[in-house]
CSV table of C-alpha atoms in Angstrom, one decimal:
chain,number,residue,atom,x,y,z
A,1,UNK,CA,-9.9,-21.3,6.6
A,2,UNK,CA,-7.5,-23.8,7.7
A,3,UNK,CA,-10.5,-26.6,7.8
A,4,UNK,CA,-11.4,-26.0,4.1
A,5,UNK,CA,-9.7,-27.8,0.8
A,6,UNK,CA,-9.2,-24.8,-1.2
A,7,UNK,CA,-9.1,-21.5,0.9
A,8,UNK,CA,-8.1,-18.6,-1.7
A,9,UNK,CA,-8.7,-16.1,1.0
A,10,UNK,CA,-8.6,-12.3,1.1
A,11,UNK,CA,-5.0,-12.4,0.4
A,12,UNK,CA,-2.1,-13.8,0.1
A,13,UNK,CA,1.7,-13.5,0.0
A,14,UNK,CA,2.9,-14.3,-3.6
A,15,UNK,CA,7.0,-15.5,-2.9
A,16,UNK,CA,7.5,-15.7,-6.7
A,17,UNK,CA,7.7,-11.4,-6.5
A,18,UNK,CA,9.9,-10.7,-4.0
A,19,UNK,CA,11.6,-7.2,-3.3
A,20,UNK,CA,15.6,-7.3,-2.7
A,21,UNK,CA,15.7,-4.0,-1.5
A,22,UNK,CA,11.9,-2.7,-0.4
A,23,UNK,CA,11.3,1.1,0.0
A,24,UNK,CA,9.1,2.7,2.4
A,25,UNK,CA,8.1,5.9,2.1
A,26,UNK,CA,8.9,8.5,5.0
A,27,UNK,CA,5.4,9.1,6.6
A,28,UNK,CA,4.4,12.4,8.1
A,29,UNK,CA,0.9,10.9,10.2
A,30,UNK,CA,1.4,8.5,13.0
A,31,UNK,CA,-2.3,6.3,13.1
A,32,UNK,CA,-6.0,6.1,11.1
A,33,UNK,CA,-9.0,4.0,11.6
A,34,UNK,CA,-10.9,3.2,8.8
A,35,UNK,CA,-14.6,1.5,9.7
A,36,UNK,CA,-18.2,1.7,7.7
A,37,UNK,CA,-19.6,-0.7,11.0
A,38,UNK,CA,-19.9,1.1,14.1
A,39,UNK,CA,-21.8,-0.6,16.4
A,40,UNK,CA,-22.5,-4.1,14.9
A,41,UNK,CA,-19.5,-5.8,16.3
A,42,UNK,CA,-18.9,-8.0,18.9
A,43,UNK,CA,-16.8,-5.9,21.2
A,44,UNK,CA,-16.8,-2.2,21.8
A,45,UNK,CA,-14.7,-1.5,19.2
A,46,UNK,CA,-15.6,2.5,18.4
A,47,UNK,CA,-15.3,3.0,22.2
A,48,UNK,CA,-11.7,1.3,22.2
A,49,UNK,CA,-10.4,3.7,19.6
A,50,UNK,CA,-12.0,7.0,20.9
A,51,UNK,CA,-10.1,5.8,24.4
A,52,UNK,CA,-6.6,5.3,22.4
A,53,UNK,CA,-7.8,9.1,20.8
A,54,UNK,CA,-7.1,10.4,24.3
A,55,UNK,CA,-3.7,9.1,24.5
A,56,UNK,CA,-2.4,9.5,20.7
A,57,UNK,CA,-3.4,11.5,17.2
A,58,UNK,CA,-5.4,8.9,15.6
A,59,UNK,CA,-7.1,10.1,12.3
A,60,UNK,CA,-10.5,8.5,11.7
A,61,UNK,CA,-12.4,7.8,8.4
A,62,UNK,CA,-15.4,6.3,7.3
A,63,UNK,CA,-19.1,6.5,8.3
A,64,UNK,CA,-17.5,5.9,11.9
A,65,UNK,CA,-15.0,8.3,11.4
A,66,UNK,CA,-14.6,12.4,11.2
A,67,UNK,CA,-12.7,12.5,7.8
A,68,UNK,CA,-13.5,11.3,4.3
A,69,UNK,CA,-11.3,8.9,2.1
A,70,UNK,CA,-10.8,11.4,-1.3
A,71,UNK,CA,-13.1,9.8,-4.2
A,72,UNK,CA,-10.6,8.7,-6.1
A,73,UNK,CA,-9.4,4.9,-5.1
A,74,UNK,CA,-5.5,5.6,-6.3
A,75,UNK,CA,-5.4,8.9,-4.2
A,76,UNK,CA,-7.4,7.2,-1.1
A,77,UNK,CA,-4.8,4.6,-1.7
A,78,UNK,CA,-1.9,7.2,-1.3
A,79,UNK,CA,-3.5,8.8,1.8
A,80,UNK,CA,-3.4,5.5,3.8
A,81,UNK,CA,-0.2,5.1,2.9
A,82,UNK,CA,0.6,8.4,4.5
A,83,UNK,CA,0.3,6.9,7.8
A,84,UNK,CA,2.9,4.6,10.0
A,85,UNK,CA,0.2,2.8,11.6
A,86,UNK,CA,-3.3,1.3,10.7
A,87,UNK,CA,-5.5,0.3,13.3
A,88,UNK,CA,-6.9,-3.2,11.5
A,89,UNK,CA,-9.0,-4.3,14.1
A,90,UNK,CA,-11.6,-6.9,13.1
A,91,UNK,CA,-15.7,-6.7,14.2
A,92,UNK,CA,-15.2,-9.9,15.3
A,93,UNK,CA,-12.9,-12.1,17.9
A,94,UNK,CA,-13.0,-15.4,15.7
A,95,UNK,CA,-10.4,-17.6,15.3
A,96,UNK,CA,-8.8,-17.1,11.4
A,97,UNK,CA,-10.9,-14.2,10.8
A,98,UNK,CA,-8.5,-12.1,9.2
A,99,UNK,CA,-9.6,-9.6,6.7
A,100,UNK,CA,-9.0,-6.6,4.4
A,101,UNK,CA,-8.3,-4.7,7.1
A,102,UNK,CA,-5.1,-6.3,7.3
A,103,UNK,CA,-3.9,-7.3,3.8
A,104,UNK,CA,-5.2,-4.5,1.5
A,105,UNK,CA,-5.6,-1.6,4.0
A,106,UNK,CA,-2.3,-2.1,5.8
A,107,UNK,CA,0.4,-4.3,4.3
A,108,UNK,CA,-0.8,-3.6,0.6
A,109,UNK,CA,-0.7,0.4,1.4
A,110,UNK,CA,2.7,0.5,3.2
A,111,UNK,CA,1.3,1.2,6.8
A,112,UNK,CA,1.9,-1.5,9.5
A,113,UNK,CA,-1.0,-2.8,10.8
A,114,UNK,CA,-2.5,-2.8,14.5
A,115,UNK,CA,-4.5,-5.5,14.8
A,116,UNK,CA,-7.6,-7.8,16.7
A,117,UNK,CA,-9.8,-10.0,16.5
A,118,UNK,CA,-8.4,-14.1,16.0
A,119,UNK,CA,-5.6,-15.0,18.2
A,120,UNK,CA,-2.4,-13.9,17.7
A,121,UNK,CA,-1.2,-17.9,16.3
A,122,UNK,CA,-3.2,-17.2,13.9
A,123,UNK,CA,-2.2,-13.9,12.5
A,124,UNK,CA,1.8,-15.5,12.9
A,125,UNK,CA,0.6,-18.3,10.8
A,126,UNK,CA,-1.7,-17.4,7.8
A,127,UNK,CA,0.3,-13.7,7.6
A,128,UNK,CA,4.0,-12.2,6.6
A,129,UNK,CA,6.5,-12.6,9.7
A,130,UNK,CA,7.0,-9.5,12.0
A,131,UNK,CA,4.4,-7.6,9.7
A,132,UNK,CA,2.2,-6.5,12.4
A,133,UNK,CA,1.2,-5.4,15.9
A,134,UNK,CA,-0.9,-7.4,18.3
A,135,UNK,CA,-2.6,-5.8,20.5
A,136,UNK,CA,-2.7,-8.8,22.9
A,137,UNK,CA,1.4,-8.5,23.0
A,138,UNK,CA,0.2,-5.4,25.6
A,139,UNK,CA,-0.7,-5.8,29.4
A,140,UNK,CA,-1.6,-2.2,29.5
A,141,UNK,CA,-2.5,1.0,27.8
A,142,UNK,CA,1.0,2.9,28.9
A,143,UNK,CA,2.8,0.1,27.6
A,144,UNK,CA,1.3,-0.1,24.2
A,145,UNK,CA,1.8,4.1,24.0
A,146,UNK,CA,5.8,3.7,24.8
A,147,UNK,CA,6.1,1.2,22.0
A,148,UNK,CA,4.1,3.3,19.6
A,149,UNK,CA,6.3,6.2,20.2
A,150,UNK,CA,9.6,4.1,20.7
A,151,UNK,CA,8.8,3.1,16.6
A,152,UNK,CA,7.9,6.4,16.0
A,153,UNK,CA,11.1,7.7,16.9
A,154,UNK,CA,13.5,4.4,15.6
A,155,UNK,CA,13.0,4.9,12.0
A,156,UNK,CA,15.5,1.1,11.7
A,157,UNK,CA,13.5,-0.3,14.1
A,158,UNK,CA,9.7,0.9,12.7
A,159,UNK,CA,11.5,-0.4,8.9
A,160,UNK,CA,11.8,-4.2,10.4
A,161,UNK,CA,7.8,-4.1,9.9
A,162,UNK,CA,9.3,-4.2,6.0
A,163,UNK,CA,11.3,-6.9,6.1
A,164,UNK,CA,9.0,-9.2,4.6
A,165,UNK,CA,8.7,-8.0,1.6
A,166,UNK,CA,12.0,-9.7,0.7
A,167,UNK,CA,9.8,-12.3,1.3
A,168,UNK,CA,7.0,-11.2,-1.3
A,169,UNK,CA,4.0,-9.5,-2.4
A,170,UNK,CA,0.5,-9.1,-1.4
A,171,UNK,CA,-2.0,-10.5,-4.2
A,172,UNK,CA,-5.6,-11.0,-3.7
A,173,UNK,CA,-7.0,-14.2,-2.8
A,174,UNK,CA,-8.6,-14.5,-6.2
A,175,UNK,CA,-6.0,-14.5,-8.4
A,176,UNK,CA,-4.7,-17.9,-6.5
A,177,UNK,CA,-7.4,-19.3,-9.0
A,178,UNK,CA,-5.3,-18.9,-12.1
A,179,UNK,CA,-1.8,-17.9,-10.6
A,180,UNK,CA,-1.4,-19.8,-7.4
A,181,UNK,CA,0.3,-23.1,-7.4
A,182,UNK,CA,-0.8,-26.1,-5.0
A,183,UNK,CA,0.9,-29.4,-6.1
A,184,UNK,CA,2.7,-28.3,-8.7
A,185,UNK,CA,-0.3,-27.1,-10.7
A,186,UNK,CA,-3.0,-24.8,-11.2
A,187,UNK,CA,-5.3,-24.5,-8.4
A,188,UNK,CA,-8.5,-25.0,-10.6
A,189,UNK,CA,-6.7,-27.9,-12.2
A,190,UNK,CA,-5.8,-29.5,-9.0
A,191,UNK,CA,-9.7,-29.2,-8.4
A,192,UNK,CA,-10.7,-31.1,-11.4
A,193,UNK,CA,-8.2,-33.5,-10.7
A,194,UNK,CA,-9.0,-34.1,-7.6
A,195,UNK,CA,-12.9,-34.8,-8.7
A,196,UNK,CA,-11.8,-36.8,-10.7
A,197,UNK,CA,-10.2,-38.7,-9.0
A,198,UNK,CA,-12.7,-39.0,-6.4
A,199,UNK,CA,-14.8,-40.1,-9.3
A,200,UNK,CA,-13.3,-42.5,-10.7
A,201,UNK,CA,-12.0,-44.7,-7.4
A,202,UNK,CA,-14.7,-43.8,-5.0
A,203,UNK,CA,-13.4,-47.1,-2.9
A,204,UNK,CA,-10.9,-45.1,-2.1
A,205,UNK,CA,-11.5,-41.5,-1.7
A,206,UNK,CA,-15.4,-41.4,-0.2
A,207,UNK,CA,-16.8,-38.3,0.1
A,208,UNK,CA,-17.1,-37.0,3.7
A,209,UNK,CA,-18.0,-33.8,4.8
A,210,UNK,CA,-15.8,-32.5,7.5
A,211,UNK,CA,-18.6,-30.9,8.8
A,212,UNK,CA,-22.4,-32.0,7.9
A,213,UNK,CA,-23.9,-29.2,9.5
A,214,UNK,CA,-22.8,-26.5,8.1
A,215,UNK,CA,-24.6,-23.7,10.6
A,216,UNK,CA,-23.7,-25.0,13.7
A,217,UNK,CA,-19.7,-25.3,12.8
A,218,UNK,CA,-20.0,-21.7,11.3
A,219,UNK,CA,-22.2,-20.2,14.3
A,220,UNK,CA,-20.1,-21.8,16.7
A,221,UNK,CA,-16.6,-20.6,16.2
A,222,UNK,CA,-16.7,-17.4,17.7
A,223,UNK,CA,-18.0,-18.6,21.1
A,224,UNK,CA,-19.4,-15.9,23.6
A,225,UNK,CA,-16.7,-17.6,26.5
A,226,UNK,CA,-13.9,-17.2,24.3
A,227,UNK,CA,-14.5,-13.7,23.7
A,228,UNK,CA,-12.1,-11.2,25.8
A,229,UNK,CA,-13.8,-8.4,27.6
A,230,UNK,CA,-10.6,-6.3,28.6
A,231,UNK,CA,-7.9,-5.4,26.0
A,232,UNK,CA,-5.0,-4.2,28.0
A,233,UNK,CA,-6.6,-2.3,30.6
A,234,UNK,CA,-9.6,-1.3,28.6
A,235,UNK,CA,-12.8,-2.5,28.9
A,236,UNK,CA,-14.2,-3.5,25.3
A,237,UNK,CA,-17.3,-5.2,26.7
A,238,UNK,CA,-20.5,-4.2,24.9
A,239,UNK,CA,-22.7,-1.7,26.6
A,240,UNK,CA,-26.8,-2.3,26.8
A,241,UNK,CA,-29.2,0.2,27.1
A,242,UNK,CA,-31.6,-0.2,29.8
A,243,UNK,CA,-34.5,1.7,29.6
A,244,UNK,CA,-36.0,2.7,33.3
């Protein structure tokens, strides 16, 4: 994200709407997982949270779930929101790769998210301050369990997870193309202009691309030695099936 020109993303954090005085709801369910990919990721991410089941009442939905989201999107919406945590933990450990797990299913709802998957510099840079949980903050299981229930029973203390929405308000990524500014205009004018530009004084703006082949920057950025095989004390490593 951070390596491309114009990265709407999946969200973003609008500071024209802020909140003076942002109200959370009092929620009656501590934690949900919400997942459609069960075994297609690149860490053992379904064994992970049946492991954390052992230790705390985590409510899962989806195809790798035991409970159904209702039909309708605005009371699905109001379920989530039900909850004080949301487990938002990526398929992937890549760097940036921050998705709706986080921004729509977490901080859009009103739950705070728990998340994985890019480094935690990342989430601190491209999201709201002190809106989330990183998992990697953790050196073990226990440790992780004491904080969940220390914010469980701190209702001031579970509430600073909200005090960025003084800041602003979540917006999908696409409406940056008509209501997001980036130097002081329009993001689809700043595009034309820029082309333009490019166009018309090519001595001085040549066209490079930052990366000329496109599949090995893209296949190459979530690097099997960079991948951690132990969150906490947990070991996320895929399993194999060896037939004898």
């Amino acid at each position: 994200m951070s390596e491309s020109d114009i990265a709407p993303g999946y969200y973003y954090l609008d500071t024209e709407q802020k909140d003076k005085d942002p109200k959370v709801l009092r929620k009656e369910k501590l934690m949900l997982w919400v997942a459609s990919n069960c075994n297609d990721t690149s860490w053992a991410r379904r064994d992970f949270v049946q492991e954390l089941q052992t230790y705390l009442p985590i409510d899962t939905y989806g195809l790798c779930g035991h409970l159904d989201c209702p039909r309708s999107e605005k009371e699905c919406w109001e379920m989530r929101g039900q909850y004080k945590f949301h487990l938002a933990l990526e398929n992937s450990q890549c760097p940036e790769y921050i998705t709706e797990k986080l921004w729509f299913n977490s901080l859009a709802v009103g739950t705070v998210p728990i998340v994985f998957g890019a480094p935690k510099a990342d989430y601190e840079r491209l999201t709201p301050p002190h809106s989330f949980i990183h998992l990697d903050d953790f050196k073990t299981v226990q440790e992780f369990i004491d904080y969940i229930h220390l914010l469980d029973r701190d209702q001031q203390k579970y509430l600073e997870y909200f005090s960025w929405r003084r800041l602003g308000h979540v917006m999908k990524g696409s409406t940056m193309l008509t209501n997001h500014t980036a130097d002081n205009g329009k993001i689809l004018c700043f595009i034309i202009r820029t082309l333009l530009i490019k166009s018309l004084f090519p001595e001085m703006y040549q066209w490079q691309a930052r990366h000329p082949v496109f599949y090995d920057w893209w296949y190459g950025m979530c690097r099997e030695d960079t991948q951690k095989t132990r969150i906490m004390d947990i070991d996320v490593t895929m399993k194999t099936d060896i037939a004898v």
